[in-house]
Amino acid sequence: MAALDDLIKLIQDDDLRGRLKAEFDKLRRRKKFGLVFESHVEEACKPIYPALTELDDVSRAPDSDLWHVLIEAENFHALQLLKYLYAGKVDCIYIDPPYNTGARDWKYNNDYVDATDTFRHSKWLSMMERRLVLAKELLSDSGAIFISIDDNEQATLKLLCDDVFGASNFVSSLPWQSRQSLQNDTDLSINHEFIVVYAKKRRMKDRRLKPSNADRWHSIKEFAFNPLPIDESKFSNPDDDPRGAWKADPFDAPNVRPNLTYPITNPNTSEIFLPPKGRCWRVSPEKFAALLADERIVFGKTGKTKPQLKVFLSEQKFLGTVPNSWFDAESYGTATEGTKLLQKIFGDEKTFATPKPPRLIEKILRMATNKPDALIVDFFAGSGTTLHAVNLLNALDGGKRRCILVTNNEVSDAEEKSLRKQGLTPADDAWQALGIARHVTWARTRCSIEGHDINGTPLKGNYLGTDLAMADGFKSNAIFFKLTYLERDDVALGRSFKELLPVLWLKAGGIGKCPTLDTEEPFKIFAANKFAVLLDERRFKEFAEALRVEEEVETIFIATGSKATLNKMRELLNVPRAVRLYGDYLKHFRAKEVTR
């Protein structure tokens, strides 16, 4: 509609312009069901040909092939690149987008959006829609996206996600107790935020697999929450039951069913019990008799307590605990906890206003990913909590999850004003050094992996709820890239191989340390990274001979204009995967505006 306003202004006839404007204003005022918003043009949506330039890396696991990635970029452009690399392969996306509070906390087309902007909500929805469309394409069939949000846009985000992901793939809007202290300067203390969850494909009926069917878990192609670990401290064995530790669960349940409402007699005391009002027993009289004979019914220490059911740890340990939809502060951490952790790294410097606690993301990942080598993406990376949480979870359970973060390198509103007063521009090094990607996200990543603050002092204390010392850091590797832009003709003519090498490394799996190129040759085999590149198809015979020595190569990139040639070469080389240079890349990034 904003575009129509501009078109109406172009009409020369005053009478016609006035009549059209009046009719258009009537349409604007009409109420419509569902989500209706202005679709705004975004400068970031122009076609691009992206590459990656390495800025830094940190390695504390030299024997590991696993590398996390941070990309400094406008996140729409980064998502276009990630779609080329990982369409249908991402297991979990967590994002913490701007909440659109009106407090100038985000930009649209290089301008801050504040409460006076009449198109504030439609700009936010336009921005989110384009990114969520791409995010959906990244997710695997068993993947899900978790979006932190507050009341400013929670309702509209739900409607938008219904549209993008499909209402049937809505999982939940999880309330998170983000703070415990009361806010006394208002009539209502807002102590919660939301985490909106959508699946790529929602499994409507959760299958709790038995141990004998555990191998089927990885074949499930729809999303469902994983159970959380059992709290073993709640189990004991006061009667020395040979079946091991147990806990007493209620034997009554909500509802009143006549066949489940009957008197139960304690055989030791003759005490008689009926279900509480409005409830009934969990099983029929016949099943109760069998449980009693199996010594699975207890009546408390005195024998006067209503019947309870023995639940054995050995039976529950595999199934785990069903996650609760209420994310309480004690279990998931608070915003204050996230802030205190950043203060350990950065001191008193206020680097980021609302960091999430790693415990929150770590538990989300436990519930959302069912394989130890899951791929996790966060394209509103902020202070870098998601990568921090992935490292924490990997350290706790020995997993090999890989994380890709994306954030821009913007400075805060106050810092921008100060820098401009000094005559500096975003191109200046001093400005760049204060941007969030370099000053916060990467600094936190390096410090958390190496176990020290920004001054090199070892971090104090353990990660909450664990015995992991922060000073020990993590056995982990991470690399920091800046997204750059290429000219299409340079790519088509093969002039940009060096700049595209990190992209090829990621497309081949991001295995091992990202290779560099000193000299360009007709072909190159990166054995440690399990991929090889043929830049001159006339040298195929030499390439094939060299490749036979390297049995570990899994992906080949071949510069050829013919798909048939590519397929024939792949067959002759007997390599699992072949990618055409540079045609596949150019075809992918030829796309214009993202639409559905």
Coordinates of C-alpha atoms in Angstrom, one line a residue:
M1 CA 0.0 0.0 0.0
A2 CA 2.9 2.3 0.6
A3 CA 3.8 1.8 -3.1
L4 CA 0.2 2.8 -4.1
D5 CA 0.5 6.0 -2.1
D6 CA 3.5 6.9 -4.1
L7 CA 1.8 6.1 -7.4
I8 CA -1.3 8.2 -6.5
K9 CA 1.0 11.1 -5.9
L10 CA 2.1 10.9 -9.6
I11 CA -1.4 11.5 -10.9
Q12 CA -1.5 15.0 -12.4
D13 CA -5.3 15.5 -12.4
D14 CA -6.1 16.9 -8.9
D15 CA -9.8 15.7 -9.0
L16 CA -8.9 12.1 -10.0
R17 CA -6.0 12.0 -7.5
G18 CA -8.3 13.1 -4.7
R19 CA -11.1 10.6 -5.6
L20 CA -8.6 7.7 -5.8
K21 CA -7.0 8.7 -2.5
A22 CA -10.5 8.8 -0.8
E23 CA -11.4 5.4 -2.1
F24 CA -8.1 4.0 -1.2
D25 CA -8.4 5.4 2.3
K26 CA -11.7 3.6 2.7
L27 CA -10.0 0.3 1.7
R28 CA -7.2 0.9 4.1
R29 CA -9.7 1.3 7.0
R30 CA -11.6 -1.9 6.3
K31 CA -11.1 -4.7 8.8
K32 CA -9.8 -8.0 7.5
F33 CA -9.4 -11.3 9.2
G34 CA -5.9 -12.6 9.6
L35 CA -2.5 -11.0 8.9
V36 CA -2.6 -8.0 6.6
F37 CA 0.4 -5.8 6.4
E38 CA 2.3 -3.5 4.0
S39 CA 4.9 -5.3 2.0
H40 CA 7.9 -3.0 1.9
V41 CA 10.8 -3.1 -0.6
E42 CA 14.1 -4.0 1.1
E43 CA 17.4 -2.9 -0.3
A44 CA 19.0 -6.1 1.0
C45 CA 16.8 -8.2 -1.4
K46 CA 18.8 -7.3 -4.6
P47 CA 20.6 -10.1 -6.4
I48 CA 24.0 -10.9 -5.1
Y49 CA 27.0 -13.2 -5.8
P50 CA 28.5 -13.8 -2.3
A51 CA 31.9 -15.0 -1.2
L52 CA 33.6 -15.3 2.1
T53 CA 36.8 -13.7 3.4
E54 CA 38.4 -15.2 6.5
L55 CA 39.0 -12.6 9.3
D56 CA 40.1 -14.8 12.2
D57 CA 40.0 -18.3 13.7
V58 CA 40.4 -20.1 17.0
S59 CA 41.4 -23.7 17.4
R60 CA 41.6 -25.8 20.6
A61 CA 40.7 -29.1 19.0
P62 CA 43.4 -29.6 16.3
D63 CA 42.5 -33.3 15.9
S64 CA 38.8 -32.5 15.2
D65 CA 37.3 -32.0 11.8
L66 CA 34.5 -30.0 13.3
W67 CA 34.5 -26.2 12.8
H68 CA 31.9 -23.7 13.9
V69 CA 31.3 -20.7 11.7
L70 CA 30.5 -17.0 12.3
I71 CA 29.6 -14.9 9.3
E72 CA 29.6 -11.1 9.5
A73 CA 26.9 -10.2 7.0
E74 CA 23.5 -8.7 6.4
N75 CA 21.5 -11.8 7.4
F76 CA 19.2 -11.9 4.3
H77 CA 22.3 -12.2 2.1
A78 CA 23.8 -14.8 4.4
L79 CA 20.6 -16.8 4.3
Q80 CA 20.8 -16.8 0.5
L81 CA 24.3 -18.2 0.8
L82 CA 23.2 -20.8 3.4
K83 CA 20.4 -21.9 1.1
Y84 CA 22.9 -22.7 -1.6
L85 CA 25.0 -24.6 1.0
Y86 CA 22.5 -26.3 3.3
A87 CA 19.0 -26.4 1.8
G88 CA 17.1 -29.2 3.7
K89 CA 20.1 -30.0 5.9
V90 CA 19.6 -27.8 9.0
D91 CA 18.3 -29.6 12.1
C92 CA 17.5 -26.6 14.3
I93 CA 17.3 -22.9 13.9
Y94 CA 17.2 -20.6 16.9
I95 CA 16.8 -16.8 16.4
D96 CA 16.4 -13.9 18.7
P97 CA 15.2 -11.1 16.3
P98 CA 14.6 -7.5 17.3
Y99 CA 11.4 -7.3 19.3
N100 CA 10.3 -4.1 17.6
T101 CA 9.7 -2.2 20.9
G102 CA 9.9 1.2 19.2
A103 CA 13.1 1.9 21.0
R104 CA 15.3 2.3 17.9
D105 CA 16.7 -1.2 18.4
W106 CA 16.8 -2.2 14.7
K107 CA 17.2 -0.8 11.2
Y108 CA 15.2 -1.1 8.0
N109 CA 16.9 0.1 4.8
N110 CA 19.7 1.7 6.9
D111 CA 17.3 3.7 9.1
Y112 CA 16.4 3.1 12.7
V113 CA 12.7 2.1 13.3
D114 CA 11.1 3.8 16.3
A115 CA 7.7 4.2 17.8
T116 CA 6.8 7.2 15.6
D117 CA 7.1 5.1 12.4
T118 CA 3.5 4.4 11.3
F119 CA 4.8 1.5 9.2
R120 CA 6.8 0.0 12.1
H121 CA 4.9 -3.3 12.3
S122 CA 4.6 -3.8 8.6
K123 CA 8.3 -3.2 8.1
W124 CA 9.1 -5.7 10.8
L125 CA 6.8 -8.3 9.3
S126 CA 8.2 -7.6 5.8
M127 CA 11.7 -8.1 7.1
M128 CA 10.8 -11.3 9.0
E129 CA 8.8 -12.8 6.2
R130 CA 11.6 -12.8 3.7
R131 CA 14.0 -14.4 6.2
L132 CA 11.6 -17.0 7.5
V133 CA 10.8 -18.1 3.9
L134 CA 14.5 -18.9 3.5
A135 CA 14.8 -20.4 7.0
K136 CA 12.0 -22.9 6.1
E137 CA 14.0 -24.0 3.1
L138 CA 17.1 -24.6 5.2
L139 CA 15.3 -26.9 7.6
S140 CA 15.4 -30.7 7.3
D141 CA 12.1 -32.6 7.4
S142 CA 12.7 -33.4 11.1
G143 CA 13.9 -29.8 11.8
A144 CA 12.3 -27.0 13.7
I145 CA 12.7 -23.2 14.3
F146 CA 12.6 -21.6 17.7
I147 CA 12.0 -17.8 17.8
S148 CA 12.3 -15.7 20.9
I149 CA 9.9 -12.8 21.0
D150 CA 7.8 -10.7 23.5
D151 CA 4.3 -9.2 23.5
N152 CA 5.1 -6.5 21.0
E153 CA 5.0 -8.9 18.0
Q154 CA 4.2 -12.3 19.4
A155 CA 0.6 -12.4 18.0
T156 CA 1.6 -11.1 14.6
L157 CA 4.6 -13.5 14.5
K158 CA 2.3 -16.4 15.2
L159 CA 0.1 -15.4 12.2
L160 CA 3.1 -14.9 10.0
C161 CA 4.6 -18.3 10.9
D162 CA 1.2 -19.9 10.3
D163 CA 1.4 -18.5 6.8
V164 CA 5.1 -19.4 6.1
F165 CA 5.4 -22.8 7.8
G166 CA 1.7 -23.9 7.8
A167 CA -0.6 -23.7 10.8
S168 CA -0.5 -27.5 11.2
N169 CA 3.3 -27.3 11.8
F170 CA 2.8 -25.0 14.8
V171 CA 4.3 -26.8 17.9
S172 CA 3.9 -24.3 20.7
S173 CA 4.4 -20.8 22.0
L174 CA 6.5 -21.5 25.0
P175 CA 6.5 -18.9 27.8
W176 CA 10.0 -18.4 29.3
Q177 CA 10.4 -16.9 32.8
S178 CA 13.0 -14.4 31.7
R179 CA 13.2 -12.6 35.1
Q180 CA 12.5 -13.5 38.7
S181 CA 12.7 -10.1 40.4
L182 CA 9.5 -7.9 40.4
Q183 CA 9.4 -4.6 38.6
N184 CA 8.0 -2.2 41.1
D185 CA 7.7 0.9 39.0
T186 CA 4.7 -0.4 37.0
D187 CA 1.2 -1.8 37.7
L188 CA 2.2 -5.2 36.2
S189 CA 5.7 -6.8 36.3
I190 CA 6.3 -8.5 33.0
N191 CA 8.5 -11.5 33.9
H192 CA 8.2 -13.6 30.7
E193 CA 8.9 -13.7 27.0
F194 CA 7.9 -16.3 24.5
I195 CA 9.7 -18.9 22.3
V196 CA 7.5 -19.6 19.2
V197 CA 8.2 -23.1 17.8
Y198 CA 7.4 -24.3 14.3
A199 CA 8.4 -27.6 12.7
K200 CA 9.2 -28.3 9.0
K201 CA 6.9 -31.3 9.4
R202 CA 5.1 -31.8 12.7
R203 CA 4.5 -35.3 14.0
M204 CA 1.1 -34.9 15.6
K205 CA 1.3 -38.1 17.8
D206 CA 4.6 -38.4 19.6
R207 CA 6.0 -42.0 19.6
R208 CA 7.7 -42.8 22.9
L209 CA 10.1 -45.5 21.6
K210 CA 11.0 -48.5 23.7
P211 CA 14.7 -49.4 24.1
S212 CA 14.3 -52.3 21.7
N213 CA 13.2 -49.8 19.0
A214 CA 15.8 -47.1 19.7
D215 CA 17.4 -47.6 16.3
R216 CA 14.2 -46.4 14.7
W217 CA 14.6 -42.9 16.2
H218 CA 17.0 -41.7 13.5
S219 CA 14.7 -42.8 10.7
I220 CA 11.8 -40.6 11.8
K221 CA 11.3 -37.8 9.3
E222 CA 9.1 -35.4 11.3
F223 CA 9.8 -33.2 14.3
A224 CA 9.0 -34.1 17.9
F225 CA 10.5 -33.0 21.2
N226 CA 13.1 -35.3 22.7
P227 CA 12.6 -36.3 26.3
L228 CA 14.8 -34.6 28.8
P229 CA 17.1 -36.6 31.2
I230 CA 15.6 -38.1 34.3
D231 CA 16.3 -36.3 37.6
E232 CA 17.8 -39.3 39.4
S233 CA 17.8 -37.5 42.7
K234 CA 14.1 -38.0 43.0
F235 CA 14.5 -41.8 43.0
S236 CA 15.5 -43.9 46.1
N237 CA 15.1 -47.4 47.4
P238 CA 13.9 -47.2 51.1
D239 CA 12.5 -50.8 51.0
D240 CA 15.5 -52.4 49.3
D241 CA 13.4 -53.4 46.3
P242 CA 15.5 -55.8 44.2
R243 CA 14.3 -53.9 41.1
G244 CA 16.3 -50.8 42.3
A245 CA 15.5 -47.2 42.9
W246 CA 12.0 -45.9 42.5
K247 CA 9.7 -43.0 43.2
A248 CA 6.0 -42.8 44.1
D249 CA 3.7 -41.4 41.5
P250 CA 0.1 -40.5 42.1
F251 CA -2.3 -43.4 41.4
D252 CA -5.3 -41.1 40.7
A253 CA -5.9 -39.1 37.5
P254 CA -8.3 -36.3 36.4
N255 CA -11.8 -37.3 35.2
V256 CA -14.5 -39.4 36.7
R257 CA -15.0 -42.7 34.9
P258 CA -17.4 -45.2 36.7
N259 CA -15.3 -48.3 35.8
L260 CA -12.2 -46.6 37.3
T261 CA -14.0 -45.3 40.5
Y262 CA -13.9 -48.1 43.1
P263 CA -12.7 -48.5 46.7
I264 CA -9.1 -49.6 47.3
T265 CA -8.2 -51.4 50.5
N266 CA -4.8 -51.4 52.0
P267 CA -4.3 -55.1 52.8
N268 CA -2.0 -54.3 55.7
T269 CA -4.2 -51.9 57.6
S270 CA -7.7 -52.4 56.1
E271 CA -7.7 -48.6 55.4
I272 CA -10.2 -47.9 52.5
F273 CA -9.6 -45.2 49.9
L274 CA -11.7 -43.7 47.2
P275 CA -10.4 -41.4 44.5
P276 CA -10.4 -37.6 45.3
K277 CA -13.5 -35.6 44.2
G278 CA -13.4 -35.1 40.4
R279 CA -10.8 -37.8 39.9
C280 CA -10.6 -41.6 39.3
W281 CA -8.0 -44.3 39.6
R282 CA -5.5 -44.8 36.7
V283 CA -6.4 -48.4 36.0
S284 CA -9.2 -50.9 36.3
P285 CA -9.7 -53.1 39.4
E286 CA -8.2 -56.1 37.6
K287 CA -5.0 -54.2 36.7
F288 CA -4.8 -52.7 40.2
A289 CA -4.9 -56.2 41.6
A290 CA -2.0 -57.3 39.3
L291 CA 0.0 -54.2 40.4
L292 CA -0.7 -54.9 44.0
A293 CA 0.5 -58.5 43.6
D294 CA 3.6 -57.2 41.9
E295 CA 4.3 -55.0 45.0
R296 CA 4.1 -51.8 42.9
I297 CA 1.5 -50.1 45.1
V298 CA 2.6 -48.3 48.2
F299 CA 0.5 -46.5 50.9
G300 CA 3.1 -44.2 52.5
K301 CA 5.1 -44.8 55.6
T302 CA 2.1 -45.1 58.0
G303 CA -0.2 -47.0 55.6
K304 CA -2.8 -44.2 55.8
T305 CA -1.8 -42.4 52.6
K306 CA -3.8 -42.9 49.4
P307 CA -2.3 -45.5 47.0
Q308 CA 0.7 -44.5 44.9
L309 CA 2.4 -46.3 42.1
K310 CA 6.1 -47.3 42.2
V311 CA 7.9 -46.1 39.1
F312 CA 11.4 -47.6 38.8
L313 CA 14.4 -45.6 37.6
S314 CA 15.5 -48.5 35.3
E315 CA 12.2 -48.2 33.4
Q316 CA 12.1 -44.4 33.2
K317 CA 15.8 -43.7 32.4
F318 CA 15.5 -44.5 28.7
L319 CA 12.1 -42.7 28.2
G320 CA 13.3 -39.6 30.0
T321 CA 11.1 -36.7 31.2
V322 CA 8.5 -35.1 28.9
P323 CA 9.5 -31.4 28.5
N324 CA 7.2 -28.9 30.3
S325 CA 5.8 -26.1 28.1
W326 CA 6.5 -23.6 30.9
F327 CA 10.2 -22.7 30.8
D328 CA 10.9 -21.7 34.4
A329 CA 13.8 -19.6 35.5
E330 CA 15.3 -22.2 37.8
S331 CA 15.7 -24.8 35.0
Y332 CA 16.3 -22.5 32.0
G333 CA 18.0 -19.5 33.4
T334 CA 17.1 -15.8 33.2
A335 CA 18.1 -12.8 31.2
T336 CA 20.1 -11.6 34.2
E337 CA 22.1 -14.9 34.1
G338 CA 22.9 -14.2 30.5
T339 CA 24.0 -10.6 31.3
K340 CA 26.2 -11.8 34.2
L341 CA 28.0 -14.3 32.0
L342 CA 28.8 -11.5 29.4
Q343 CA 30.1 -9.4 32.3
K344 CA 32.5 -12.1 33.2
I345 CA 33.9 -11.9 29.7
F346 CA 33.7 -8.1 29.0
G347 CA 33.8 -6.7 32.5
D348 CA 31.5 -3.7 33.2
E349 CA 31.3 -2.7 29.6
K350 CA 27.7 -2.8 28.3
T351 CA 28.2 -4.8 25.1
F352 CA 24.7 -6.2 24.5
A353 CA 21.4 -5.3 26.1
T354 CA 19.5 -8.6 26.3
P355 CA 21.7 -11.7 26.0
K356 CA 20.0 -15.1 26.5
P357 CA 21.5 -17.5 29.0
P358 CA 23.4 -20.5 27.4
R359 CA 21.3 -22.8 29.6
L360 CA 18.1 -21.8 27.8
I361 CA 19.5 -22.6 24.3
E362 CA 21.4 -25.7 25.5
K363 CA 18.1 -27.2 26.8
I364 CA 16.2 -26.2 23.6
L365 CA 18.9 -28.0 21.6
R366 CA 18.6 -31.1 23.8
M367 CA 14.9 -31.2 23.1
A368 CA 15.0 -30.2 19.4
T369 CA 17.9 -32.3 18.0
N370 CA 18.0 -36.1 18.1
K371 CA 21.4 -36.7 16.7
P372 CA 24.9 -35.9 18.0
D373 CA 26.1 -34.3 14.8
A374 CA 23.2 -31.9 14.3
L375 CA 23.6 -28.7 12.4
I376 CA 22.3 -25.6 14.2
V377 CA 21.9 -22.1 12.6
D378 CA 21.3 -18.7 14.3
F379 CA 20.9 -15.8 11.8
F380 CA 20.2 -13.2 14.5
A381 CA 23.3 -14.2 16.5
G382 CA 23.5 -11.1 18.7
S383 CA 26.1 -11.7 21.4
G384 CA 26.7 -15.3 20.3
T385 CA 24.8 -17.3 22.9
T386 CA 23.8 -20.0 20.5
L387 CA 27.3 -21.1 19.6
H388 CA 28.3 -20.8 23.3
A389 CA 25.4 -23.2 24.1
V390 CA 26.3 -25.6 21.4
N391 CA 29.9 -25.9 22.8
L392 CA 28.4 -26.3 26.3
L393 CA 26.1 -29.1 25.2
N394 CA 28.8 -30.9 23.2
A395 CA 31.1 -30.8 26.3
L396 CA 28.3 -32.2 28.5
D397 CA 27.3 -35.2 26.3
G398 CA 30.3 -35.6 23.9
G399 CA 28.3 -34.5 20.8
K400 CA 29.6 -33.1 17.6
R401 CA 27.0 -30.5 16.8
R402 CA 28.0 -27.8 14.5
C403 CA 26.8 -24.2 14.7
I404 CA 26.6 -21.4 12.1
L405 CA 26.1 -17.9 13.4
V406 CA 25.2 -14.8 11.3
T407 CA 25.2 -11.2 12.5
N408 CA 25.9 -7.8 11.1
N409 CA 28.6 -5.5 12.3
E410 CA 26.4 -2.6 13.3
V411 CA 27.3 -0.3 16.2
S412 CA 24.7 0.8 18.7
D413 CA 22.7 4.0 18.1
A414 CA 24.7 5.9 20.8
E415 CA 28.1 4.7 19.4
E416 CA 27.1 5.6 15.9
K417 CA 26.3 9.2 17.0
S418 CA 29.7 9.4 18.8
L419 CA 31.6 8.0 15.9
R420 CA 30.0 10.4 13.4
K421 CA 30.9 13.3 15.6
Q422 CA 34.5 12.2 15.3
G423 CA 34.1 12.3 11.5
L424 CA 34.3 8.5 11.1
T425 CA 32.3 6.3 8.7
P426 CA 31.4 2.6 8.7
A427 CA 34.3 2.0 6.4
D428 CA 36.9 3.1 9.0
D429 CA 38.7 0.5 11.0
A430 CA 37.8 2.2 14.3
W431 CA 34.1 2.0 13.4
Q432 CA 34.5 -1.7 12.3
A433 CA 36.3 -2.6 15.5
L434 CA 33.3 -1.5 17.6
G435 CA 30.7 -3.4 15.6
I436 CA 28.8 -6.2 17.2
A437 CA 30.2 -9.0 15.1
R438 CA 33.8 -8.2 15.8
H439 CA 33.6 -6.5 19.2
V440 CA 31.0 -8.8 20.8
T441 CA 30.1 -12.0 18.9
W442 CA 33.6 -13.1 17.8
A443 CA 35.2 -11.8 21.0
R444 CA 32.8 -13.9 23.1
T445 CA 33.3 -16.9 20.9
R446 CA 37.1 -16.8 21.2
C447 CA 37.1 -16.0 25.0
S448 CA 34.6 -18.8 25.8
I449 CA 36.5 -21.4 23.8
E450 CA 39.9 -20.3 25.3
G451 CA 38.4 -19.9 28.8
H452 CA 39.4 -16.3 29.6
D453 CA 38.0 -12.8 29.5
I454 CA 38.9 -10.1 26.9
N455 CA 42.0 -9.2 29.0
G456 CA 43.3 -12.8 29.0
T457 CA 42.3 -13.4 32.7
P458 CA 40.9 -17.0 33.3
L459 CA 37.2 -17.0 33.8
K460 CA 36.0 -17.8 37.3
G461 CA 33.3 -20.4 38.3
N462 CA 31.5 -23.2 36.6
Y463 CA 28.7 -23.2 34.1
L464 CA 25.5 -23.3 36.1
G465 CA 24.2 -26.8 36.8
T466 CA 27.4 -28.4 35.7
D467 CA 30.9 -29.2 37.0
L468 CA 32.5 -27.6 33.9
A469 CA 34.9 -24.9 34.8
M470 CA 34.6 -21.8 32.6
A471 CA 38.4 -21.4 32.7
D472 CA 38.8 -24.8 30.9
G473 CA 37.1 -23.4 27.9
F474 CA 36.0 -25.9 25.2
K475 CA 37.8 -28.3 22.9
S476 CA 36.4 -26.6 19.9
N477 CA 37.3 -24.8 16.6
A478 CA 35.7 -21.7 15.1
I479 CA 36.3 -19.5 12.1
F480 CA 35.2 -16.0 11.5
F481 CA 34.2 -14.8 7.9
K482 CA 33.0 -11.6 6.4
L483 CA 30.5 -12.0 3.5
T484 CA 31.8 -10.2 0.4
Y485 CA 30.4 -9.7 -3.0
L486 CA 31.6 -10.7 -6.5
E487 CA 30.9 -9.5 -10.0
R488 CA 28.9 -12.0 -12.0
D489 CA 31.2 -11.9 -15.0
D490 CA 34.2 -12.5 -12.9
V491 CA 32.6 -15.7 -11.5
A492 CA 31.4 -16.8 -15.0
L493 CA 35.0 -16.4 -16.4
G494 CA 36.6 -18.3 -13.5
R495 CA 38.4 -15.3 -12.0
S496 CA 37.0 -15.7 -8.5
F497 CA 38.1 -19.2 -7.4
K498 CA 40.2 -18.0 -4.6
E499 CA 37.4 -15.9 -3.1
L500 CA 34.9 -18.8 -3.5
L501 CA 37.2 -21.4 -1.9
P502 CA 35.7 -21.0 1.6
V503 CA 32.2 -21.4 0.0
L504 CA 33.3 -24.6 -1.6
W505 CA 34.8 -25.8 1.7
L506 CA 31.4 -25.2 3.4
K507 CA 29.5 -26.9 0.6
A508 CA 31.7 -29.9 0.9
G509 CA 30.9 -30.2 4.6
G510 CA 33.2 -27.7 6.3
I511 CA 35.5 -30.5 7.2
G512 CA 38.9 -29.6 8.8
K513 CA 40.4 -26.2 8.8
C514 CA 39.3 -24.0 5.9
P515 CA 42.0 -24.3 3.2
T516 CA 43.8 -21.3 1.6
L517 CA 45.2 -20.9 -1.9
D518 CA 48.6 -19.6 -2.7
T519 CA 48.8 -20.4 -6.4
E520 CA 46.1 -21.3 -8.8
E521 CA 46.5 -24.6 -10.6
P522 CA 44.4 -26.6 -13.2
F523 CA 43.2 -28.8 -10.3
K524 CA 43.6 -28.9 -6.6
I525 CA 43.0 -31.8 -4.1
F526 CA 42.3 -30.8 -0.5
A527 CA 42.6 -34.2 1.0
A528 CA 42.3 -33.0 4.6
N529 CA 39.0 -31.4 3.7
K530 CA 37.7 -34.3 1.7
F531 CA 37.1 -32.4 -1.5
A532 CA 38.8 -31.6 -4.8
V533 CA 38.5 -29.1 -7.6
L534 CA 39.1 -29.4 -11.3
L535 CA 39.3 -25.9 -12.9
D536 CA 40.3 -27.1 -16.4
E537 CA 38.3 -30.1 -17.7
R538 CA 41.0 -30.7 -20.3
R539 CA 43.2 -31.9 -17.4
F540 CA 40.7 -34.5 -16.3
K541 CA 43.1 -37.5 -16.9
E542 CA 45.8 -36.0 -14.6
F543 CA 43.1 -35.0 -12.1
A544 CA 41.7 -38.6 -12.0
E545 CA 45.2 -40.1 -11.5
A546 CA 45.9 -37.8 -8.7
L547 CA 42.5 -38.4 -7.1
R548 CA 42.9 -42.2 -7.0
V549 CA 45.6 -41.7 -4.4
E550 CA 43.3 -39.8 -2.1
E551 CA 40.6 -42.2 -1.1
E552 CA 39.0 -39.8 1.4
V553 CA 37.7 -37.3 -1.1
E554 CA 33.9 -37.2 -1.0
T555 CA 33.0 -34.1 -3.1
I556 CA 34.4 -32.9 -6.4
F557 CA 33.9 -29.5 -8.0
I558 CA 34.3 -29.4 -11.8
A559 CA 34.3 -26.3 -13.9
T560 CA 32.3 -27.4 -16.9
G561 CA 29.4 -26.0 -18.9
S562 CA 27.8 -29.4 -19.3
K563 CA 25.8 -31.4 -16.7
A564 CA 26.3 -34.5 -18.8
T565 CA 30.1 -34.0 -18.6
L566 CA 29.9 -33.5 -14.9
N567 CA 27.9 -36.7 -14.4
K568 CA 30.2 -38.7 -16.6
M569 CA 33.2 -37.5 -14.7
R570 CA 31.7 -38.3 -11.4
E571 CA 30.9 -41.9 -12.5
L572 CA 34.5 -42.4 -13.8
L573 CA 35.9 -41.0 -10.6
N574 CA 33.4 -43.0 -8.4
V575 CA 33.0 -40.0 -6.0
P576 CA 29.8 -39.7 -4.0
R577 CA 29.1 -36.1 -4.9
A578 CA 29.9 -33.7 -7.8
V579 CA 29.1 -30.0 -8.1
R580 CA 29.3 -28.0 -11.3
L581 CA 31.5 -24.9 -11.3
Y582 CA 30.4 -22.2 -11.8
G583 CA 27.0 -22.8 -13.4
D584 CA 25.2 -24.1 -10.3
Y585 CA 26.4 -21.1 -8.2
L586 CA 25.4 -18.6 -10.8
K587 CA 22.0 -20.2 -11.4
H588 CA 21.2 -20.2 -7.6
F589 CA 22.1 -16.5 -7.1
R590 CA 20.3 -15.3 -10.2
A591 CA 17.0 -15.3 -8.2
K592 CA 15.4 -12.0 -7.5
E593 CA 13.0 -11.2 -4.6
V594 CA 12.1 -14.0 -2.3
T595 CA 8.4 -15.0 -2.8
R596 CA 6.2 -18.0 -1.9

